Amino acid sequence: DQTNVLLGAKRDVTAVYGELLLPILKGLEATVAVRQDKYDGFGTTTNPKVSIKWNPVQQVLFRGSYNEGFRAPSFFQLYTATTESPVPGNIADPVLCPGGNVAGADLSVCAIRPDSQQGGNPALQPETSKQWTVGVVFQPAPWMSGSVDLWQIRRQDRIYELTPQQVIANYTTFPENLVRGAN
């Protein structure tokens, strides 16, 4: 019985963080930082951050950064009890009827009534990320400023929950999530 598995769940997390501001030239500075976290059950992760600011004239500031991230799965994502229930509605088998519920489809072949399984997954691994930003800030007057920034975040090993409808609609993307049973 997994009903109360969350009641005894605990995790020790320790972290160390350091940051250093480096003035390079007048109007040019860099910041380097590092964070190390130790999570019970997931090990240790070290994540850097580097940023730079350049203010060549009072009205213009250029900035940029690169950093990495880490997120351990929550207890809910790991240990919630697994439930199984039928998916409501008439659903077309995505393999036998790739066009979906189209007019004239043979429902004896196309119609399926799948079960959906939802709950925690103790085998989940942490999410990681790498991100960067670059931008410029303009201040033509003391009472007015504007900025333009570009940024990108790339997450690996994303933790997400698919609805049964998403699994069926995207069965070629998530083939491991559509399990066919023997009938």
mmCIF file with all atom_site columns, C-alpha atoms in Angstrom:
data_model
loop_
_atom_site.group_PDB
_atom_site.id
_atom_site.type_symbol
_atom_site.label_atom_id
_atom_site.label_alt_id
_atom_site.label_comp_id
_atom_site.label_asym_id
_atom_site.label_entity_id
_atom_site.label_seq_id
_atom_site.pdbx_PDB_ins_code
_atom_site.Cartn_x
_atom_site.Cartn_y
_atom_site.Cartn_z
_atom_site.occupancy
_atom_site.B_iso_or_equiv
_atom_site.pdbx_formal_charge
_atom_site.auth_seq_id
_atom_site.auth_comp_id
_atom_site.auth_asym_id
_atom_site.auth_atom_id
_atom_site.pdbx_PDB_model_num
ATOM 1   C CA . ASP A 1 1   ? 0.000   0.000  0.000   1.00 0.00 ? 1   ASP A CA 1
ATOM 2   C CA . GLN A 1 2   ? 1.529   3.330  -1.120  1.00 0.00 ? 2   GLN A CA 1
ATOM 3   C CA . THR A 1 3   ? -1.177  5.549  0.382   1.00 0.00 ? 3   THR A CA 1
ATOM 4   C CA . ASN A 1 4   ? 0.979   7.087  3.113   1.00 0.00 ? 4   ASN A CA 1
ATOM 5   C CA . VAL A 1 5   ? 4.420   6.760  1.520   1.00 0.00 ? 5   VAL A CA 1
ATOM 6   C CA . LEU A 1 6   ? 4.910   10.568 1.607   1.00 0.00 ? 6   LEU A CA 1
ATOM 7   C CA . LEU A 1 7   ? 4.480   10.737 5.398   1.00 0.00 ? 7   LEU A CA 1
ATOM 8   C CA . GLY A 1 8   ? 7.945   9.310  6.062   1.00 0.00 ? 8   GLY A CA 1
ATOM 9   C CA . ALA A 1 9   ? 9.729   11.014 3.164   1.00 0.00 ? 9   ALA A CA 1
ATOM 10  C CA . LYS A 1 10  ? 12.653  13.252 4.059   1.00 0.00 ? 10  LYS A CA 1
ATOM 11  C CA . ARG A 1 11  ? 15.651  14.678 2.268   1.00 0.00 ? 11  ARG A CA 1
ATOM 12  C CA . ASP A 1 12  ? 18.731  16.387 3.592   1.00 0.00 ? 12  ASP A CA 1
ATOM 13  C CA . VAL A 1 13  ? 20.085  19.150 1.369   1.00 0.00 ? 13  VAL A CA 1
ATOM 14  C CA . THR A 1 14  ? 23.269  21.071 2.001   1.00 0.00 ? 14  THR A CA 1
ATOM 15  C CA . ALA A 1 15  ? 24.605  23.880 -0.159  1.00 0.00 ? 15  ALA A CA 1
ATOM 16  C CA . VAL A 1 16  ? 27.672  26.069 -0.437  1.00 0.00 ? 16  VAL A CA 1
ATOM 17  C CA . TYR A 1 17  ? 27.705  29.257 -2.536  1.00 0.00 ? 17  TYR A CA 1
ATOM 18  C CA . GLY A 1 18  ? 30.484  31.643 -3.426  1.00 0.00 ? 18  GLY A CA 1
ATOM 19  C CA . GLU A 1 19  ? 30.525  34.785 -5.560  1.00 0.00 ? 19  GLU A CA 1
ATOM 20  C CA . LEU A 1 20  ? 33.339  37.082 -6.629  1.00 0.00 ? 20  LEU A CA 1
ATOM 21  C CA . LEU A 1 21  ? 32.977  40.498 -8.278  1.00 0.00 ? 21  LEU A CA 1
ATOM 22  C CA . LEU A 1 22  ? 35.957  41.334 -10.483 1.00 0.00 ? 22  LEU A CA 1
ATOM 23  C CA . PRO A 1 23  ? 36.416  44.952 -11.587 1.00 0.00 ? 23  PRO A CA 1
ATOM 24  C CA . ILE A 1 24  ? 38.457  44.659 -14.800 1.00 0.00 ? 24  ILE A CA 1
ATOM 25  C CA . LEU A 1 25  ? 38.595  48.236 -16.139 1.00 0.00 ? 25  LEU A CA 1
ATOM 26  C CA . LYS A 1 26  ? 36.617  51.375 -15.441 1.00 0.00 ? 26  LYS A CA 1
ATOM 27  C CA . GLY A 1 27  ? 33.050  50.537 -16.505 1.00 0.00 ? 27  GLY A CA 1
ATOM 28  C CA . LEU A 1 28  ? 33.834  46.821 -17.054 1.00 0.00 ? 28  LEU A CA 1
ATOM 29  C CA . GLU A 1 29  ? 33.221  44.151 -14.429 1.00 0.00 ? 29  GLU A CA 1
ATOM 30  C CA . ALA A 1 30  ? 32.709  40.416 -14.272 1.00 0.00 ? 30  ALA A CA 1
ATOM 31  C CA . THR A 1 31  ? 31.064  38.249 -11.667 1.00 0.00 ? 31  THR A CA 1
ATOM 32  C CA . VAL A 1 32  ? 31.880  34.596 -11.175 1.00 0.00 ? 32  VAL A CA 1
ATOM 33  C CA . ALA A 1 33  ? 29.887  32.384 -8.852  1.00 0.00 ? 33  ALA A CA 1
ATOM 34  C CA . VAL A 1 34  ? 29.576  28.721 -8.037  1.00 0.00 ? 34  VAL A CA 1
ATOM 35  C CA . ARG A 1 35  ? 27.008  26.786 -6.066  1.00 0.00 ? 35  ARG A CA 1
ATOM 36  C CA . GLN A 1 36  ? 27.406  23.223 -4.880  1.00 0.00 ? 36  GLN A CA 1
ATOM 37  C CA . ASP A 1 37  ? 24.414  21.289 -3.585  1.00 0.00 ? 37  ASP A CA 1
ATOM 38  C CA . LYS A 1 38  ? 24.310  17.846 -2.033  1.00 0.00 ? 38  LYS A CA 1
ATOM 39  C CA . TYR A 1 39  ? 20.940  16.089 -2.155  1.00 0.00 ? 39  TYR A CA 1
ATOM 40  C CA . ASP A 1 40  ? 20.276  12.843 -0.336  1.00 0.00 ? 40  ASP A CA 1
ATOM 41  C CA . GLY A 1 41  ? 19.380  10.306 -2.986  1.00 0.00 ? 41  GLY A CA 1
ATOM 42  C CA . PHE A 1 42  ? 20.680  12.343 -5.927  1.00 0.00 ? 42  PHE A CA 1
ATOM 43  C CA . GLY A 1 43  ? 24.300  13.120 -5.131  1.00 0.00 ? 43  GLY A CA 1
ATOM 44  C CA . THR A 1 44  ? 26.219  16.351 -5.533  1.00 0.00 ? 44  THR A CA 1
ATOM 45  C CA . THR A 1 45  ? 25.892  18.966 -8.246  1.00 0.00 ? 45  THR A CA 1
ATOM 46  C CA . THR A 1 46  ? 28.112  21.968 -8.942  1.00 0.00 ? 46  THR A CA 1
ATOM 47  C CA . ASN A 1 47  ? 26.638  24.830 -10.968 1.00 0.00 ? 47  ASN A CA 1
ATOM 48  C CA . PRO A 1 48  ? 28.624  27.842 -12.217 1.00 0.00 ? 48  PRO A CA 1
ATOM 49  C CA . LYS A 1 49  ? 27.541  31.346 -13.152 1.00 0.00 ? 49  LYS A CA 1
ATOM 50  C CA . VAL A 1 50  ? 29.543  33.944 -15.064 1.00 0.00 ? 50  VAL A CA 1
ATOM 51  C CA . SER A 1 51  ? 28.283  37.416 -15.910 1.00 0.00 ? 51  SER A CA 1
ATOM 52  C CA . ILE A 1 52  ? 29.802  40.536 -17.391 1.00 0.00 ? 52  ILE A CA 1
ATOM 53  C CA . LYS A 1 53  ? 28.698  44.184 -17.481 1.00 0.00 ? 53  LYS A CA 1
ATOM 54  C CA . TRP A 1 54  ? 30.239  46.900 -19.618 1.00 0.00 ? 54  TRP A CA 1
ATOM 55  C CA . ASN A 1 55  ? 29.219  50.533 -19.259 1.00 0.00 ? 55  ASN A CA 1
ATOM 56  C CA . PRO A 1 56  ? 31.276  52.322 -21.984 1.00 0.00 ? 56  PRO A CA 1
ATOM 57  C CA . VAL A 1 57  ? 29.294  55.554 -21.496 1.00 0.00 ? 57  VAL A CA 1
ATOM 58  C CA . GLN A 1 58  ? 26.778  56.569 -18.842 1.00 0.00 ? 58  GLN A CA 1
ATOM 59  C CA . GLN A 1 59  ? 23.783  56.105 -21.160 1.00 0.00 ? 59  GLN A CA 1
ATOM 60  C CA . VAL A 1 60  ? 24.622  52.556 -22.407 1.00 0.00 ? 60  VAL A CA 1
ATOM 61  C CA . LEU A 1 61  ? 25.151  49.289 -20.535 1.00 0.00 ? 61  LEU A CA 1
ATOM 62  C CA . PHE A 1 62  ? 25.929  45.938 -22.165 1.00 0.00 ? 62  PHE A CA 1
ATOM 63  C CA . ARG A 1 63  ? 25.376  42.771 -20.146 1.00 0.00 ? 63  ARG A CA 1
ATOM 64  C CA . GLY A 1 64  ? 25.594  39.032 -20.531 1.00 0.00 ? 64  GLY A CA 1
ATOM 65  C CA . SER A 1 65  ? 25.618  35.876 -18.439 1.00 0.00 ? 65  SER A CA 1
ATOM 66  C CA . TYR A 1 66  ? 25.919  32.102 -18.555 1.00 0.00 ? 66  TYR A CA 1
ATOM 67  C CA . ASN A 1 67  ? 24.826  29.741 -15.813 1.00 0.00 ? 67  ASN A CA 1
ATOM 68  C CA . GLU A 1 68  ? 23.747  26.186 -15.116 1.00 0.00 ? 68  GLU A CA 1
ATOM 69  C CA . GLY A 1 69  ? 20.929  24.852 -12.954 1.00 0.00 ? 69  GLY A CA 1
ATOM 70  C CA . PHE A 1 70  ? 19.707  21.727 -11.185 1.00 0.00 ? 70  PHE A CA 1
ATOM 71  C CA . ARG A 1 71  ? 16.322  20.634 -9.830  1.00 0.00 ? 71  ARG A CA 1
ATOM 72  C CA . ALA A 1 72  ? 15.713  17.427 -7.932  1.00 0.00 ? 72  ALA A CA 1
ATOM 73  C CA . PRO A 1 73  ? 12.246  15.860 -8.299  1.00 0.00 ? 73  PRO A CA 1
ATOM 74  C CA . SER A 1 74  ? 9.776   16.644 -5.515  1.00 0.00 ? 74  SER A CA 1
ATOM 75  C CA . PHE A 1 75  ? 8.535   13.954 -3.140  1.00 0.00 ? 75  PHE A CA 1
ATOM 76  C CA . PHE A 1 76  ? 5.148   14.188 -4.862  1.00 0.00 ? 76  PHE A CA 1
ATOM 77  C CA . GLN A 1 77  ? 6.763   13.460 -8.252  1.00 0.00 ? 77  GLN A CA 1
ATOM 78  C CA . LEU A 1 78  ? 8.709   10.558 -6.781  1.00 0.00 ? 78  LEU A CA 1
ATOM 79  C CA . TYR A 1 79  ? 6.371   8.862  -4.315  1.00 0.00 ? 79  TYR A CA 1
ATOM 80  C CA . THR A 1 80  ? 2.710   9.669  -5.018  1.00 0.00 ? 80  THR A CA 1
ATOM 81  C CA . ALA A 1 81  ? 0.620   6.510  -5.160  1.00 0.00 ? 81  ALA A CA 1
ATOM 82  C CA . THR A 1 82  ? 0.017   5.157  -8.660  1.00 0.00 ? 82  THR A CA 1
ATOM 83  C CA . THR A 1 83  ? -3.575  5.059  -9.868  1.00 0.00 ? 83  THR A CA 1
ATOM 84  C CA . GLU A 1 84  ? -5.106  3.606  -12.981 1.00 0.00 ? 84  GLU A CA 1
ATOM 85  C CA . SER A 1 85  ? -8.353  4.781  -14.542 1.00 0.00 ? 85  SER A CA 1
ATOM 86  C CA . PRO A 1 86  ? -10.060 4.664  -17.941 1.00 0.00 ? 86  PRO A CA 1
ATOM 87  C CA . VAL A 1 87  ? -9.572  7.622  -20.273 1.00 0.00 ? 87  VAL A CA 1
ATOM 88  C CA . PRO A 1 88  ? -13.009 9.179  -20.903 1.00 0.00 ? 88  PRO A CA 1
ATOM 89  C CA . GLY A 1 89  ? -14.533 9.486  -24.350 1.00 0.00 ? 89  GLY A CA 1
ATOM 90  C CA . ASN A 1 90  ? -14.138 7.745  -27.683 1.00 0.00 ? 90  ASN A CA 1
ATOM 91  C CA . ILE A 1 91  ? -10.515 7.740  -28.741 1.00 0.00 ? 91  ILE A CA 1
ATOM 92  C CA . ALA A 1 92  ? -9.142  6.662  -32.108 1.00 0.00 ? 92  ALA A CA 1
ATOM 93  C CA . ASP A 1 93  ? -6.197  4.266  -32.007 1.00 0.00 ? 93  ASP A CA 1
ATOM 94  C CA . PRO A 1 94  ? -3.259  6.427  -33.177 1.00 0.00 ? 94  PRO A CA 1
ATOM 95  C CA . VAL A 1 95  ? -1.585  3.504  -34.984 1.00 0.00 ? 95  VAL A CA 1
ATOM 96  C CA . LEU A 1 96  ? -4.572  1.861  -36.664 1.00 0.00 ? 96  LEU A CA 1
ATOM 97  C CA . CYS A 1 97  ? -6.342  5.146  -37.441 1.00 0.00 ? 97  CYS A CA 1
ATOM 98  C CA . PRO A 1 98  ? -3.693  7.874  -37.679 1.00 0.00 ? 98  PRO A CA 1
ATOM 99  C CA . GLY A 1 99  ? -6.261  10.368 -39.017 1.00 0.00 ? 99  GLY A CA 1
ATOM 100 C CA . GLY A 1 100 ? -8.232  10.190 -35.769 1.00 0.00 ? 100 GLY A CA 1
ATOM 101 C CA . ASN A 1 101 ? -11.994 9.963  -35.503 1.00 0.00 ? 101 ASN A CA 1
ATOM 102 C CA . VAL A 1 102 ? -12.771 10.771 -39.131 1.00 0.00 ? 102 VAL A CA 1
ATOM 103 C CA . ALA A 1 103 ? -16.160 10.384 -40.762 1.00 0.00 ? 103 ALA A CA 1
ATOM 104 C CA . GLY A 1 104 ? -16.641 6.854  -42.072 1.00 0.00 ? 104 GLY A CA 1
ATOM 105 C CA . ALA A 1 105 ? -13.896 5.328  -39.902 1.00 0.00 ? 105 ALA A CA 1
ATOM 106 C CA . ASP A 1 106 ? -14.478 1.729  -38.869 1.00 0.00 ? 106 ASP A CA 1
ATOM 107 C CA . LEU A 1 107 ? -15.047 2.190  -35.133 1.00 0.00 ? 107 LEU A CA 1
ATOM 108 C CA . SER A 1 108 ? -14.675 -1.549 -34.558 1.00 0.00 ? 108 SER A CA 1
ATOM 109 C CA . VAL A 1 109 ? -11.003 -1.083 -35.548 1.00 0.00 ? 109 VAL A CA 1
ATOM 110 C CA . CYS A 1 110 ? -10.328 2.534  -34.567 1.00 0.00 ? 110 CYS A CA 1
ATOM 111 C CA . ALA A 1 111 ? -12.115 2.985  -31.235 1.00 0.00 ? 111 ALA A CA 1
ATOM 112 C CA . ILE A 1 112 ? -10.086 2.249  -28.133 1.00 0.00 ? 112 ILE A CA 1
ATOM 113 C CA . ARG A 1 113 ? -10.773 2.689  -24.435 1.00 0.00 ? 113 ARG A CA 1
ATOM 114 C CA . PRO A 1 114 ? -7.312  2.944  -22.895 1.00 0.00 ? 114 PRO A CA 1
ATOM 115 C CA . ASP A 1 115 ? -6.495  3.073  -19.231 1.00 0.00 ? 115 ASP A CA 1
ATOM 116 C CA . SER A 1 116 ? -4.349  5.865  -17.884 1.00 0.00 ? 116 SER A CA 1
ATOM 117 C CA . GLN A 1 117 ? -1.763  5.354  -15.175 1.00 0.00 ? 117 GLN A CA 1
ATOM 118 C CA . GLN A 1 118 ? -0.725  8.331  -13.080 1.00 0.00 ? 118 GLN A CA 1
ATOM 119 C CA . GLY A 1 119 ? 1.397   8.791  -9.986  1.00 0.00 ? 119 GLY A CA 1
ATOM 120 C CA . GLY A 1 120 ? 4.932   9.115  -8.744  1.00 0.00 ? 120 GLY A CA 1
ATOM 121 C CA . ASN A 1 121 ? 8.012   7.583  -10.298 1.00 0.00 ? 121 ASN A CA 1
ATOM 122 C CA . PRO A 1 122 ? 10.819  6.672  -7.853  1.00 0.00 ? 122 PRO A CA 1
ATOM 123 C CA . ALA A 1 123 ? 13.226  6.286  -10.822 1.00 0.00 ? 123 ALA A CA 1
ATOM 124 C CA . LEU A 1 124 ? 13.057  9.992  -11.793 1.00 0.00 ? 124 LEU A CA 1
ATOM 125 C CA . GLN A 1 125 ? 16.393  11.752 -12.180 1.00 0.00 ? 125 GLN A CA 1
ATOM 126 C CA . PRO A 1 126 ? 17.061  15.474 -11.625 1.00 0.00 ? 126 PRO A CA 1
ATOM 127 C CA . GLU A 1 127 ? 16.477  18.147 -14.259 1.00 0.00 ? 127 GLU A CA 1
ATOM 128 C CA . THR A 1 128 ? 19.486  20.158 -15.350 1.00 0.00 ? 128 THR A CA 1
ATOM 129 C CA . SER A 1 129 ? 19.687  23.351 -17.351 1.00 0.00 ? 129 SER A CA 1
ATOM 130 C CA . LYS A 1 130 ? 22.073  25.656 -19.151 1.00 0.00 ? 130 LYS A CA 1
ATOM 131 C CA . GLN A 1 131 ? 21.083  29.230 -19.870 1.00 0.00 ? 131 GLN A CA 1
ATOM 132 C CA . TRP A 1 132 ? 22.571  32.424 -21.254 1.00 0.00 ? 132 TRP A CA 1
ATOM 133 C CA . THR A 1 133 ? 21.539  36.042 -21.674 1.00 0.00 ? 133 THR A CA 1
ATOM 134 C CA . VAL A 1 134 ? 22.885  39.034 -23.612 1.00 0.00 ? 134 VAL A CA 1
ATOM 135 C CA . GLY A 1 135 ? 21.424  42.483 -23.582 1.00 0.00 ? 135 GLY A CA 1
ATOM 136 C CA . VAL A 1 136 ? 21.812  46.214 -23.753 1.00 0.00 ? 136 VAL A CA 1
ATOM 137 C CA . VAL A 1 137 ? 20.259  48.982 -21.629 1.00 0.00 ? 137 VAL A CA 1
ATOM 138 C CA . PHE A 1 138 ? 19.850  52.527 -22.963 1.00 0.00 ? 138 PHE A CA 1
ATOM 139 C CA . GLN A 1 139 ? 19.210  55.517 -20.703 1.00 0.00 ? 139 GLN A CA 1
ATOM 140 C CA . PRO A 1 140 ? 18.960  58.611 -22.916 1.00 0.00 ? 140 PRO A CA 1
ATOM 141 C CA . ALA A 1 141 ? 17.634  60.693 -19.982 1.00 0.00 ? 141 ALA A CA 1
ATOM 142 C CA . PRO A 1 142 ? 17.610  60.206 -16.200 1.00 0.00 ? 142 PRO A CA 1
ATOM 143 C CA . TRP A 1 143 ? 13.838  59.648 -16.276 1.00 0.00 ? 143 TRP A CA 1
ATOM 144 C CA . MET A 1 144 ? 13.772  57.196 -19.218 1.00 0.00 ? 144 MET A CA 1
ATOM 145 C CA . SER A 1 145 ? 15.437  53.869 -20.000 1.00 0.00 ? 145 SER A CA 1
ATOM 146 C CA . GLY A 1 146 ? 14.862  50.899 -22.267 1.00 0.00 ? 146 GLY A CA 1
ATOM 147 C CA . SER A 1 147 ? 16.455  47.514 -22.708 1.00 0.00 ? 147 SER A CA 1
ATOM 148 C CA . VAL A 1 148 ? 16.692  44.683 -25.200 1.00 0.00 ? 148 VAL A CA 1
ATOM 149 C CA . ASP A 1 149 ? 17.675  41.205 -24.060 1.00 0.00 ? 149 ASP A CA 1
ATOM 150 C CA . LEU A 1 150 ? 18.107  37.850 -25.749 1.00 0.00 ? 150 LEU A CA 1
ATOM 151 C CA . TRP A 1 151 ? 18.086  34.700 -23.681 1.00 0.00 ? 151 TRP A CA 1
ATOM 152 C CA . GLN A 1 152 ? 17.968  30.950 -24.007 1.00 0.00 ? 152 GLN A CA 1
ATOM 153 C CA . ILE A 1 153 ? 17.245  28.192 -21.507 1.00 0.00 ? 153 ILE A CA 1
ATOM 154 C CA . ARG A 1 154 ? 17.964  24.568 -22.370 1.00 0.00 ? 154 ARG A CA 1
ATOM 155 C CA . ARG A 1 155 ? 16.629  21.992 -19.947 1.00 0.00 ? 155 ARG A CA 1
ATOM 156 C CA . GLN A 1 156 ? 17.745  18.378 -19.975 1.00 0.00 ? 156 GLN A CA 1
ATOM 157 C CA . ASP A 1 157 ? 15.983  15.413 -18.398 1.00 0.00 ? 157 ASP A CA 1
ATOM 158 C CA . ARG A 1 158 ? 12.817  17.482 -17.961 1.00 0.00 ? 158 ARG A CA 1
ATOM 159 C CA . ILE A 1 159 ? 10.330  16.286 -15.402 1.00 0.00 ? 159 ILE A CA 1
ATOM 160 C CA . TYR A 1 160 ? 6.806   16.591 -16.719 1.00 0.00 ? 160 TYR A CA 1
ATOM 161 C CA . GLU A 1 161 ? 3.496   14.816 -16.482 1.00 0.00 ? 161 GLU A CA 1
ATOM 162 C CA . LEU A 1 162 ? 1.734   13.888 -19.684 1.00 0.00 ? 162 LEU A CA 1
ATOM 163 C CA . THR A 1 163 ? -2.036  13.692 -19.820 1.00 0.00 ? 163 THR A CA 1
ATOM 164 C CA . PRO A 1 164 ? -3.432  10.570 -21.483 1.00 0.00 ? 164 PRO A CA 1
ATOM 165 C CA . GLN A 1 165 ? -4.621  12.733 -24.384 1.00 0.00 ? 165 GLN A CA 1
ATOM 166 C CA . GLN A 1 166 ? -1.077  14.097 -24.887 1.00 0.00 ? 166 GLN A CA 1
ATOM 167 C CA . VAL A 1 167 ? 0.377   10.575 -24.943 1.00 0.00 ? 167 VAL A CA 1
ATOM 168 C CA . ILE A 1 168 ? -2.113  9.448  -27.582 1.00 0.00 ? 168 ILE A CA 1
ATOM 169 C CA . ALA A 1 169 ? -1.829  12.627 -29.682 1.00 0.00 ? 169 ALA A CA 1
ATOM 170 C CA . ASN A 1 170 ? 1.993   12.391 -29.640 1.00 0.00 ? 170 ASN A CA 1
ATOM 171 C CA . TYR A 1 171 ? 2.537   8.645  -29.583 1.00 0.00 ? 171 TYR A CA 1
ATOM 172 C CA . THR A 1 172 ? 5.512   8.860  -31.979 1.00 0.00 ? 172 THR A CA 1
ATOM 173 C CA . THR A 1 173 ? 7.270   11.293 -29.626 1.00 0.00 ? 173 THR A CA 1
ATOM 174 C CA . PHE A 1 174 ? 6.537   9.276  -26.478 1.00 0.00 ? 174 PHE A CA 1
ATOM 175 C CA . PRO A 1 175 ? 6.382   5.654  -27.678 1.00 0.00 ? 175 PRO A CA 1
ATOM 176 C CA . GLU A 1 176 ? 7.481   4.318  -24.275 1.00 0.00 ? 176 GLU A CA 1
ATOM 177 C CA . ASN A 1 177 ? 4.398   5.892  -22.688 1.00 0.00 ? 177 ASN A CA 1
ATOM 178 C CA . LEU A 1 178 ? 1.859   4.048  -24.864 1.00 0.00 ? 178 LEU A CA 1
ATOM 179 C CA . VAL A 1 179 ? 1.802   0.435  -23.715 1.00 0.00 ? 179 VAL A CA 1
ATOM 180 C CA . ARG A 1 180 ? -0.334  -2.040 -25.611 1.00 0.00 ? 180 ARG A CA 1
ATOM 181 C CA . GLY A 1 181 ? -1.745  -4.931 -23.641 1.00 0.00 ? 181 GLY A CA 1
ATOM 182 C CA . ALA A 1 182 ? -2.806  -8.329 -24.926 1.00 0.00 ? 182 ALA A CA 1
ATOM 183 C CA . ASN A 1 183 ? -6.544  -8.450 -25.658 1.00 0.00 ? 183 ASN A CA 1
#
